[in-house]
XYZ file of C-alpha atoms in Angstrom:
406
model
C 28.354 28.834 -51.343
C 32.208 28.721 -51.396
C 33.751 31.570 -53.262
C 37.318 31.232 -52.164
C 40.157 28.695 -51.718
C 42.570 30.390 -48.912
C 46.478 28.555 -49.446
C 48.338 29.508 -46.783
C 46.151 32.428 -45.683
C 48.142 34.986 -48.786
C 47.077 33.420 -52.278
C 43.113 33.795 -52.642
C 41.800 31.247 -55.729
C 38.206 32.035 -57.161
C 36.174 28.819 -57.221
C 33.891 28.638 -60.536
C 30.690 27.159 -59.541
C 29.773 24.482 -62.667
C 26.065 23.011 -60.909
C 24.338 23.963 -58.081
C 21.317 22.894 -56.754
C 19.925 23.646 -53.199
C 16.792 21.311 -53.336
C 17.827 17.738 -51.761
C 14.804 16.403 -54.118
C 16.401 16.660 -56.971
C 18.718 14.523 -58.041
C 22.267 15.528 -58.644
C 25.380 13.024 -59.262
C 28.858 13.716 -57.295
C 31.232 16.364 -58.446
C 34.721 16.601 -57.472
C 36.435 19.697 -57.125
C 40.143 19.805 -58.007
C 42.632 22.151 -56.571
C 45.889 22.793 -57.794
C 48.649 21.122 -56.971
C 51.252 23.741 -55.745
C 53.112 22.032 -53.365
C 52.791 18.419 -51.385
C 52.356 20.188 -47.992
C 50.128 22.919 -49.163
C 47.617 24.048 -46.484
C 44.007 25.056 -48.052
C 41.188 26.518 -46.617
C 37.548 27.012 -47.578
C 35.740 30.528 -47.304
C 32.014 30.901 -47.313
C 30.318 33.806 -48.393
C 28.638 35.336 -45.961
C 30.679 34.000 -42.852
C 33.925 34.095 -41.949
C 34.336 30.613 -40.649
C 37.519 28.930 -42.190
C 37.286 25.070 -42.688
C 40.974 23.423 -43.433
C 41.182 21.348 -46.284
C 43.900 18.437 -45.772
C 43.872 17.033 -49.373
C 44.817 18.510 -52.937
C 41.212 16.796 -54.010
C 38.256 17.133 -52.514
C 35.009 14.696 -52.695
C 31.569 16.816 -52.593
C 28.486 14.344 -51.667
C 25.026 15.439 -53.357
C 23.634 17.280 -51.070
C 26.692 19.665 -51.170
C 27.665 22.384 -53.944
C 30.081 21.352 -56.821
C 32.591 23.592 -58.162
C 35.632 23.185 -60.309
C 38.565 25.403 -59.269
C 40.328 27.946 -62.392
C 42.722 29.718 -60.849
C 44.303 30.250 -64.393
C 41.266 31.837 -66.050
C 39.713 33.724 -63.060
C 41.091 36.714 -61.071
C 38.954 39.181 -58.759
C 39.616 43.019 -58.416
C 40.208 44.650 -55.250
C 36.987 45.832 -54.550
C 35.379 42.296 -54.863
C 37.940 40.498 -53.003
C 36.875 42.982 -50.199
C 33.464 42.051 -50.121
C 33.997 38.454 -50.337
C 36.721 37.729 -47.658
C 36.498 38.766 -44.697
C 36.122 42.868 -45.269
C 39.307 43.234 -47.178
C 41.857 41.691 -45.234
C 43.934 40.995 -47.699
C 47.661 41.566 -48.382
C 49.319 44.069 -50.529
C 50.309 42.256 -53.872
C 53.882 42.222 -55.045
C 52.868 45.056 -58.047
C 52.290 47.252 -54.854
C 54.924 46.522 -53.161
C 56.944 47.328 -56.052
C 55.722 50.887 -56.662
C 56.097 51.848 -53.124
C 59.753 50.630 -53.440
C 59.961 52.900 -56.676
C 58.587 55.636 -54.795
C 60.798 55.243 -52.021
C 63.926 55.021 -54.539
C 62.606 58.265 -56.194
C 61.874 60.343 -53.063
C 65.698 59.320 -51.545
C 66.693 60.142 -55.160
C 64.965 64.162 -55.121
C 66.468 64.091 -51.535
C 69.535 63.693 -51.577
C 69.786 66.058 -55.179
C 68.247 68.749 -53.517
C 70.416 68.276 -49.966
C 73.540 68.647 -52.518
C 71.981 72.026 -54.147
C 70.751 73.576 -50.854
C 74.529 72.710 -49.054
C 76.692 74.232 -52.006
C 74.242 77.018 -52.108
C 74.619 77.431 -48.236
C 78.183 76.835 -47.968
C 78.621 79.546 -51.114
C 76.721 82.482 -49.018
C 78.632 81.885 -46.242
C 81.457 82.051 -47.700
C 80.433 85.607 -49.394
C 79.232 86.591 -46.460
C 77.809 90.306 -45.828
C 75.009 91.228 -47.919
C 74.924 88.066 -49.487
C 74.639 86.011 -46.691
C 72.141 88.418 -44.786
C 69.898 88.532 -47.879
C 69.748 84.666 -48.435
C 69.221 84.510 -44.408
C 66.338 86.730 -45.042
C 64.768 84.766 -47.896
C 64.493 81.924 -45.955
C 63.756 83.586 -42.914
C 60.482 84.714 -44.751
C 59.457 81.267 -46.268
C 59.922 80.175 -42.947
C 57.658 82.301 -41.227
C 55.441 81.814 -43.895
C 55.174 78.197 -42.732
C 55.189 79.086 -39.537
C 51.913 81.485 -39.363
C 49.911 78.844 -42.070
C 50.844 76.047 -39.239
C 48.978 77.968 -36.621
C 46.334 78.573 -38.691
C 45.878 74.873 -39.258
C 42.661 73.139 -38.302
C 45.062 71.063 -35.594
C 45.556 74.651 -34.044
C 43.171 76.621 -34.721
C 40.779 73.840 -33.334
C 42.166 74.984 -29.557
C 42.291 78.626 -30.229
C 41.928 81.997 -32.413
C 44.390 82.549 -35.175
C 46.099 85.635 -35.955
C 44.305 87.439 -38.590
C 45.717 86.409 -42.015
C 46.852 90.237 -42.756
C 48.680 90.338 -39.079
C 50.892 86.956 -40.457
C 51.490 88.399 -43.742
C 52.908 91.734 -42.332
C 54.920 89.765 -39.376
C 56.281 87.572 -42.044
C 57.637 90.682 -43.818
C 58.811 91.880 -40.214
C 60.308 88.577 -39.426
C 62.788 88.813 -43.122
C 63.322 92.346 -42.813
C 65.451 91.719 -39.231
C 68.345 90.151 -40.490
C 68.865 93.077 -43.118
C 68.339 95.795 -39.722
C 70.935 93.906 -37.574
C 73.371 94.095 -40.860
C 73.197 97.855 -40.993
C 72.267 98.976 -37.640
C 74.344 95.508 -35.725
C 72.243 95.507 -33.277
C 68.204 94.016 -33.331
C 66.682 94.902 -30.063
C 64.916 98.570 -30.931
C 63.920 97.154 -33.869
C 62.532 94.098 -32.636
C 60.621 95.684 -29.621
C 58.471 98.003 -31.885
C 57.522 95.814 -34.016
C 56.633 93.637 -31.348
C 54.078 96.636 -30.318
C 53.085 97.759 -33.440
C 51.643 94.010 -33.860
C 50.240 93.809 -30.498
C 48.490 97.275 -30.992
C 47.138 95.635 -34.328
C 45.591 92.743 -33.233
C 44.104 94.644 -29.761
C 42.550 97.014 -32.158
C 40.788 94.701 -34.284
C 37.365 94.245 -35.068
C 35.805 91.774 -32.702
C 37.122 90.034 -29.557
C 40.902 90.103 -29.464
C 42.559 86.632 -27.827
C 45.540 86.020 -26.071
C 46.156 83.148 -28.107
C 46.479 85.577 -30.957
C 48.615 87.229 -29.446
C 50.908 84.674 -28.042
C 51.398 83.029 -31.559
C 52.095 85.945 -33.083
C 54.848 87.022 -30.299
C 56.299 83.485 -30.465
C 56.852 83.672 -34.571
C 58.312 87.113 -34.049
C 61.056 85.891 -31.872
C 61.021 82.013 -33.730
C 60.778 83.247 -37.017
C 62.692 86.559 -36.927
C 64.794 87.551 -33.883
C 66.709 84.119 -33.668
C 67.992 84.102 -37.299
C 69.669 87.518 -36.280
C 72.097 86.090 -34.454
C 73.557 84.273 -37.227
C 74.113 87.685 -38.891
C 76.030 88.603 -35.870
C 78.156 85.880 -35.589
C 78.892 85.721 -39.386
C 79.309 89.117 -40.197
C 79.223 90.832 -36.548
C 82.466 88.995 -35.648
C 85.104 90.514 -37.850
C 88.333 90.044 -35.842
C 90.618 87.466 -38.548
C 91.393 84.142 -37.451
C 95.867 84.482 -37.778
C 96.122 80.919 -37.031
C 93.902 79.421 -39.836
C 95.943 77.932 -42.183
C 93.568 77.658 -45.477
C 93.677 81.668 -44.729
C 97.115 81.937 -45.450
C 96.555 80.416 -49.260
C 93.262 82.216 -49.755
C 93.237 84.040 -52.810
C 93.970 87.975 -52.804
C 90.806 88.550 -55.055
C 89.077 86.865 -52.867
C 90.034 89.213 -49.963
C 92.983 86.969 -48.807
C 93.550 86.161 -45.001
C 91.635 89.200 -44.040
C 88.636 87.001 -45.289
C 89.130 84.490 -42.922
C 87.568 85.642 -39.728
C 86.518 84.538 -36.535
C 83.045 85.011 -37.462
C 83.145 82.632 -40.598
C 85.345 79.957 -39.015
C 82.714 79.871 -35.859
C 79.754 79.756 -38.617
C 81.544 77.354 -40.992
C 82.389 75.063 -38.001
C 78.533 75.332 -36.383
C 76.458 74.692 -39.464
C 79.145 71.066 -40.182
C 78.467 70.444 -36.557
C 74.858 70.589 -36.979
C 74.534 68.600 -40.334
C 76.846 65.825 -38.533
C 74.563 65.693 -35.495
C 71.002 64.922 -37.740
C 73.080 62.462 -39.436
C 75.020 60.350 -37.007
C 72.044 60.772 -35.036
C 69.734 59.479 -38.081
C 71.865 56.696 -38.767
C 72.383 55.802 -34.905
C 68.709 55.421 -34.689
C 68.449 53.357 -37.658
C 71.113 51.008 -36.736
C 70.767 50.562 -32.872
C 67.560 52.571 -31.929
C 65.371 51.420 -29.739
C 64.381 53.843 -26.497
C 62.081 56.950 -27.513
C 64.041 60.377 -26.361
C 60.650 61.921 -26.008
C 56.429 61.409 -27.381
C 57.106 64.493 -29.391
C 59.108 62.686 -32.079
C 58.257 58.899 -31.396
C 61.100 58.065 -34.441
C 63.702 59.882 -32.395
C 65.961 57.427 -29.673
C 67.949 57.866 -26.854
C 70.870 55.844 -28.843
C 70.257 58.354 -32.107
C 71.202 61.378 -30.046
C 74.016 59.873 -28.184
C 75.643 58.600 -31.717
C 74.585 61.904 -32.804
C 75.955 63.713 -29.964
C 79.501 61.575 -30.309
C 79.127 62.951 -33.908
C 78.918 66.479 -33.308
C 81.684 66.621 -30.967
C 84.459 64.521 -33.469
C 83.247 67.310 -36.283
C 84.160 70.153 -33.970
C 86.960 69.043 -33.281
C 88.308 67.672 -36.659
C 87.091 71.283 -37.919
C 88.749 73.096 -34.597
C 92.245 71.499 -36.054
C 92.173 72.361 -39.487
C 91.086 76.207 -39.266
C 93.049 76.507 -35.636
C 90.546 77.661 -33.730
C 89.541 77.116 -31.048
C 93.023 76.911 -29.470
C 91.959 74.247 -26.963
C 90.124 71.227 -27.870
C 88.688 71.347 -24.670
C 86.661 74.445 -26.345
C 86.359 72.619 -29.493
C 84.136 69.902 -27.352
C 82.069 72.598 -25.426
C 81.582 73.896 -28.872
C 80.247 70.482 -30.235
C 78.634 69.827 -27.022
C 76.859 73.816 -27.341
C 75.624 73.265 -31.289
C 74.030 69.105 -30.169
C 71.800 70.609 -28.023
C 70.923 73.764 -29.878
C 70.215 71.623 -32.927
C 68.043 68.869 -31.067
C 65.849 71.245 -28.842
C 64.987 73.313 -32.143
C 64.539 69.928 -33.794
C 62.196 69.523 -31.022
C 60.656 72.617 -30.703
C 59.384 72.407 -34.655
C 58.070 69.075 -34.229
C 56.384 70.250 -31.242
C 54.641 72.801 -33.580
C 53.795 70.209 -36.414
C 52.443 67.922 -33.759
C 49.525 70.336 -32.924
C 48.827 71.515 -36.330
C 48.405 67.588 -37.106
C 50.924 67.466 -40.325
C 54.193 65.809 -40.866
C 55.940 68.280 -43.036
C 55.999 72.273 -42.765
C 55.060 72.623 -46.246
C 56.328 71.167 -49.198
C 58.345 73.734 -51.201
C 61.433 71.679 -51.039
C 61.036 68.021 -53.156
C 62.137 65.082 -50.796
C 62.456 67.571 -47.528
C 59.461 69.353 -46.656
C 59.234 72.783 -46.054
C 62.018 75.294 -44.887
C 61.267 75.095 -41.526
C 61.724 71.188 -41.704
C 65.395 71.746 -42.965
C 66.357 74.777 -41.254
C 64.879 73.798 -37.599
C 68.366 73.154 -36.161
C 69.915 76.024 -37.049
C 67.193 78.154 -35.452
C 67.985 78.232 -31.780
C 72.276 77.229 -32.431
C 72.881 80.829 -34.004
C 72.236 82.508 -30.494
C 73.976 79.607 -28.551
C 76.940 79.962 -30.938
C 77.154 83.838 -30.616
C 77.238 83.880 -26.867
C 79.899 80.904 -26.720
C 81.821 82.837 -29.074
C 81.363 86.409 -28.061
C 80.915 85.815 -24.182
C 82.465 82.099 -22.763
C 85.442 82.169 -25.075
C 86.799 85.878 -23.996
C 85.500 84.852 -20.046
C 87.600 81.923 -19.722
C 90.312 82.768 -22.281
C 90.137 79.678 -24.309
């Protein structure tokens, strides 16, 4: 019996069956069956149910002998749901209609819409701490510094994971999480994280060899990992922000910074090196976004299939002009030759801890972190590139710059 007219393999039109009649005995007088006439070089096609043979039909009007079935055509009256259409034709291969095309473009619009509201709010709020600086700026490092490893401990924990290893016990990820947030604050007060870090390290590892049961290493390798991920990396953004007090003379927006505001003293090293980092890094993910989008076309690497080889080398270019548009306007660097080092130093930080997260998603088998931020992900999703620049930044800063005298 034919239940469908196929035009042009898209547009499926129900057939309504007037007579049918499968004994040759009986008599039955010749039926036509008129299709519609859409276009004069429309291409039709018959399709059975029960078979997936497809017979082309070369005429708008089609002549059925007696000993064939007779049906009439309505496209205008008759319409088939999804679910029939898949049992009829061919196991549902159907294409989307234009209503779903639609909502997905809606969705689209309204994701791009939440993302780019919440990138405004999370970049003022950013740029706001550090500019404050000090406590401010620790404590908001901390906050997210929890959330993060937060993310971090549930990702392990993830059937992905877990399925090639023993988690941490949940109570050993809650009280590293609270381990991981309460660095920053220690390397504040105390300016310096490496005590601190290396007993918690073995109050942990005591934990989880004293637990009930069999004890893994892979417990104890994740756990060690988010420490120094989650916790001991951050630091170093405390200690280039607030760690590096000597002012920055040269930086002209410091001369007209308000006294109640702490005036030029404000301006120091340590916020002009932070300030020009964090731009570098935004610049990189989005010349190296838009690169890919434009001209992409060789993977960088089967951990991140979407990222190219063209991406990071327009991101790369990116990085570098930022640094040193940035370097001119607060003075510092002195050389622009450090100003591209510097660009050069924050690219690769920000792509290898770009990397490293989706490394971490990868195995957990998820595409976001979490989902705490509306149109981004997670934390971890929008703070992955800072994660591994802070400590590249600090030692440029703190140990090239003073070397080499530039």
């Amino acid at each position: 019996m034919a239940s469908f007219v196929e035009i042009d393999r898209y547009n499926l039109i129900p057939l309504s069956v007037t007579s049918l009649c499968g004994c040759p005995c009986r008599p039955l007088s010749n039926k036509t069956l008129n299709l519609p006439q859409r276009s004069p070089k429309v291409r039709l096609k018959l399709v059975f149910h029960g078979t997936e043979r497809l017979f082309p039909v070369r005429t708008a009007r089609i002549y059925i002998n007696r000993r064939v079935i007779t049906a009439v055509v309505r496209s205008e009256s008759e319409s088939l749901d999804e679910s029939n259409v898949k049992e009829e034709v061919d196991k549902g291969q159907v294409l989307p209609t234009e209503k779903d095309s639609l909502a997905d473009q809606q969705h689209k619009s309204s994701q791009l819409r939440k993302r780019i509201v919440f990138g405004l709010g999370i970049g003022i709020s950013v740029g706001g701490a550090v500019l404050a600086g000090g406590w401010v700026f620790t404590v908001a490092l901390a906050a997210a510094v929890f959330l993060g490893a937060r993310e971090y401990f549930e990702l392990v924990r993830s059937r992905g994971i877990a399925a090639g290893m023993t988690p941490p016990p949940r109570y050993v990820s809650r009280v590293c999480s609270v381990i991981c947030a309460l660095m920053p604050i220690l390397t504040l007060y105390f300016g310096n994280i490496d005590v601190s870090v290396t007993s918690a390290a073995f109050v942990v590892a005591t934990a989880l060899l004293l637990q009930r049961g069999n004890p893994r290493f892979s417990q104890l390798s994740s756990t060690m990992f988010g420490l120094f991920y989650c916790g001991y990396l951050p630091c170093f953004w405390v200690k280039l922000r607030c760690g590096l007090a000597a002012p920055a003379l040269n930086t002209r927006i410091g001369a007209g910074w308000p006294f109640l505001l702490g005036g030029q003293a404000h301006w120091t090293v340590g916020l002009v090196a932070t300030l020009i980092s964090f731009s570098s890094i935004i610049a990189a993910d989005t010349y190296a976004f838009l690169g890919g989008k434009a001209i992409g076309r060789t993977p960088l690497t089967n951990i991140s299939p979407k990222k190219t080889w063209e991406g990071a080398i327009v991101g790369l270019g990116g990085c570098i002009a930022t640094s040193v548009v940035l370097s001119n306007i607060f003075s510092w660097p002195a050389s622009w030759l450090s100003a591209i080092a510097f660009g050069i130093l924050n690219f690769f930080g920000s792509i290898f801890g770009d990397l490293t997260e989706s490394m971490i998603k990868r195995d957990a088998g998820v595409k976001d972190s979490g989902s705490l931020i509306p149109g981004h992900g997670g934390i971890l999703d929008r703070v992955d590139s800072y994660i591994f620049t802070g400590a590249l930044a600090y030692s440029f800063v703190k140990i090239l710059l003073p070397l080499y005298g530039v």
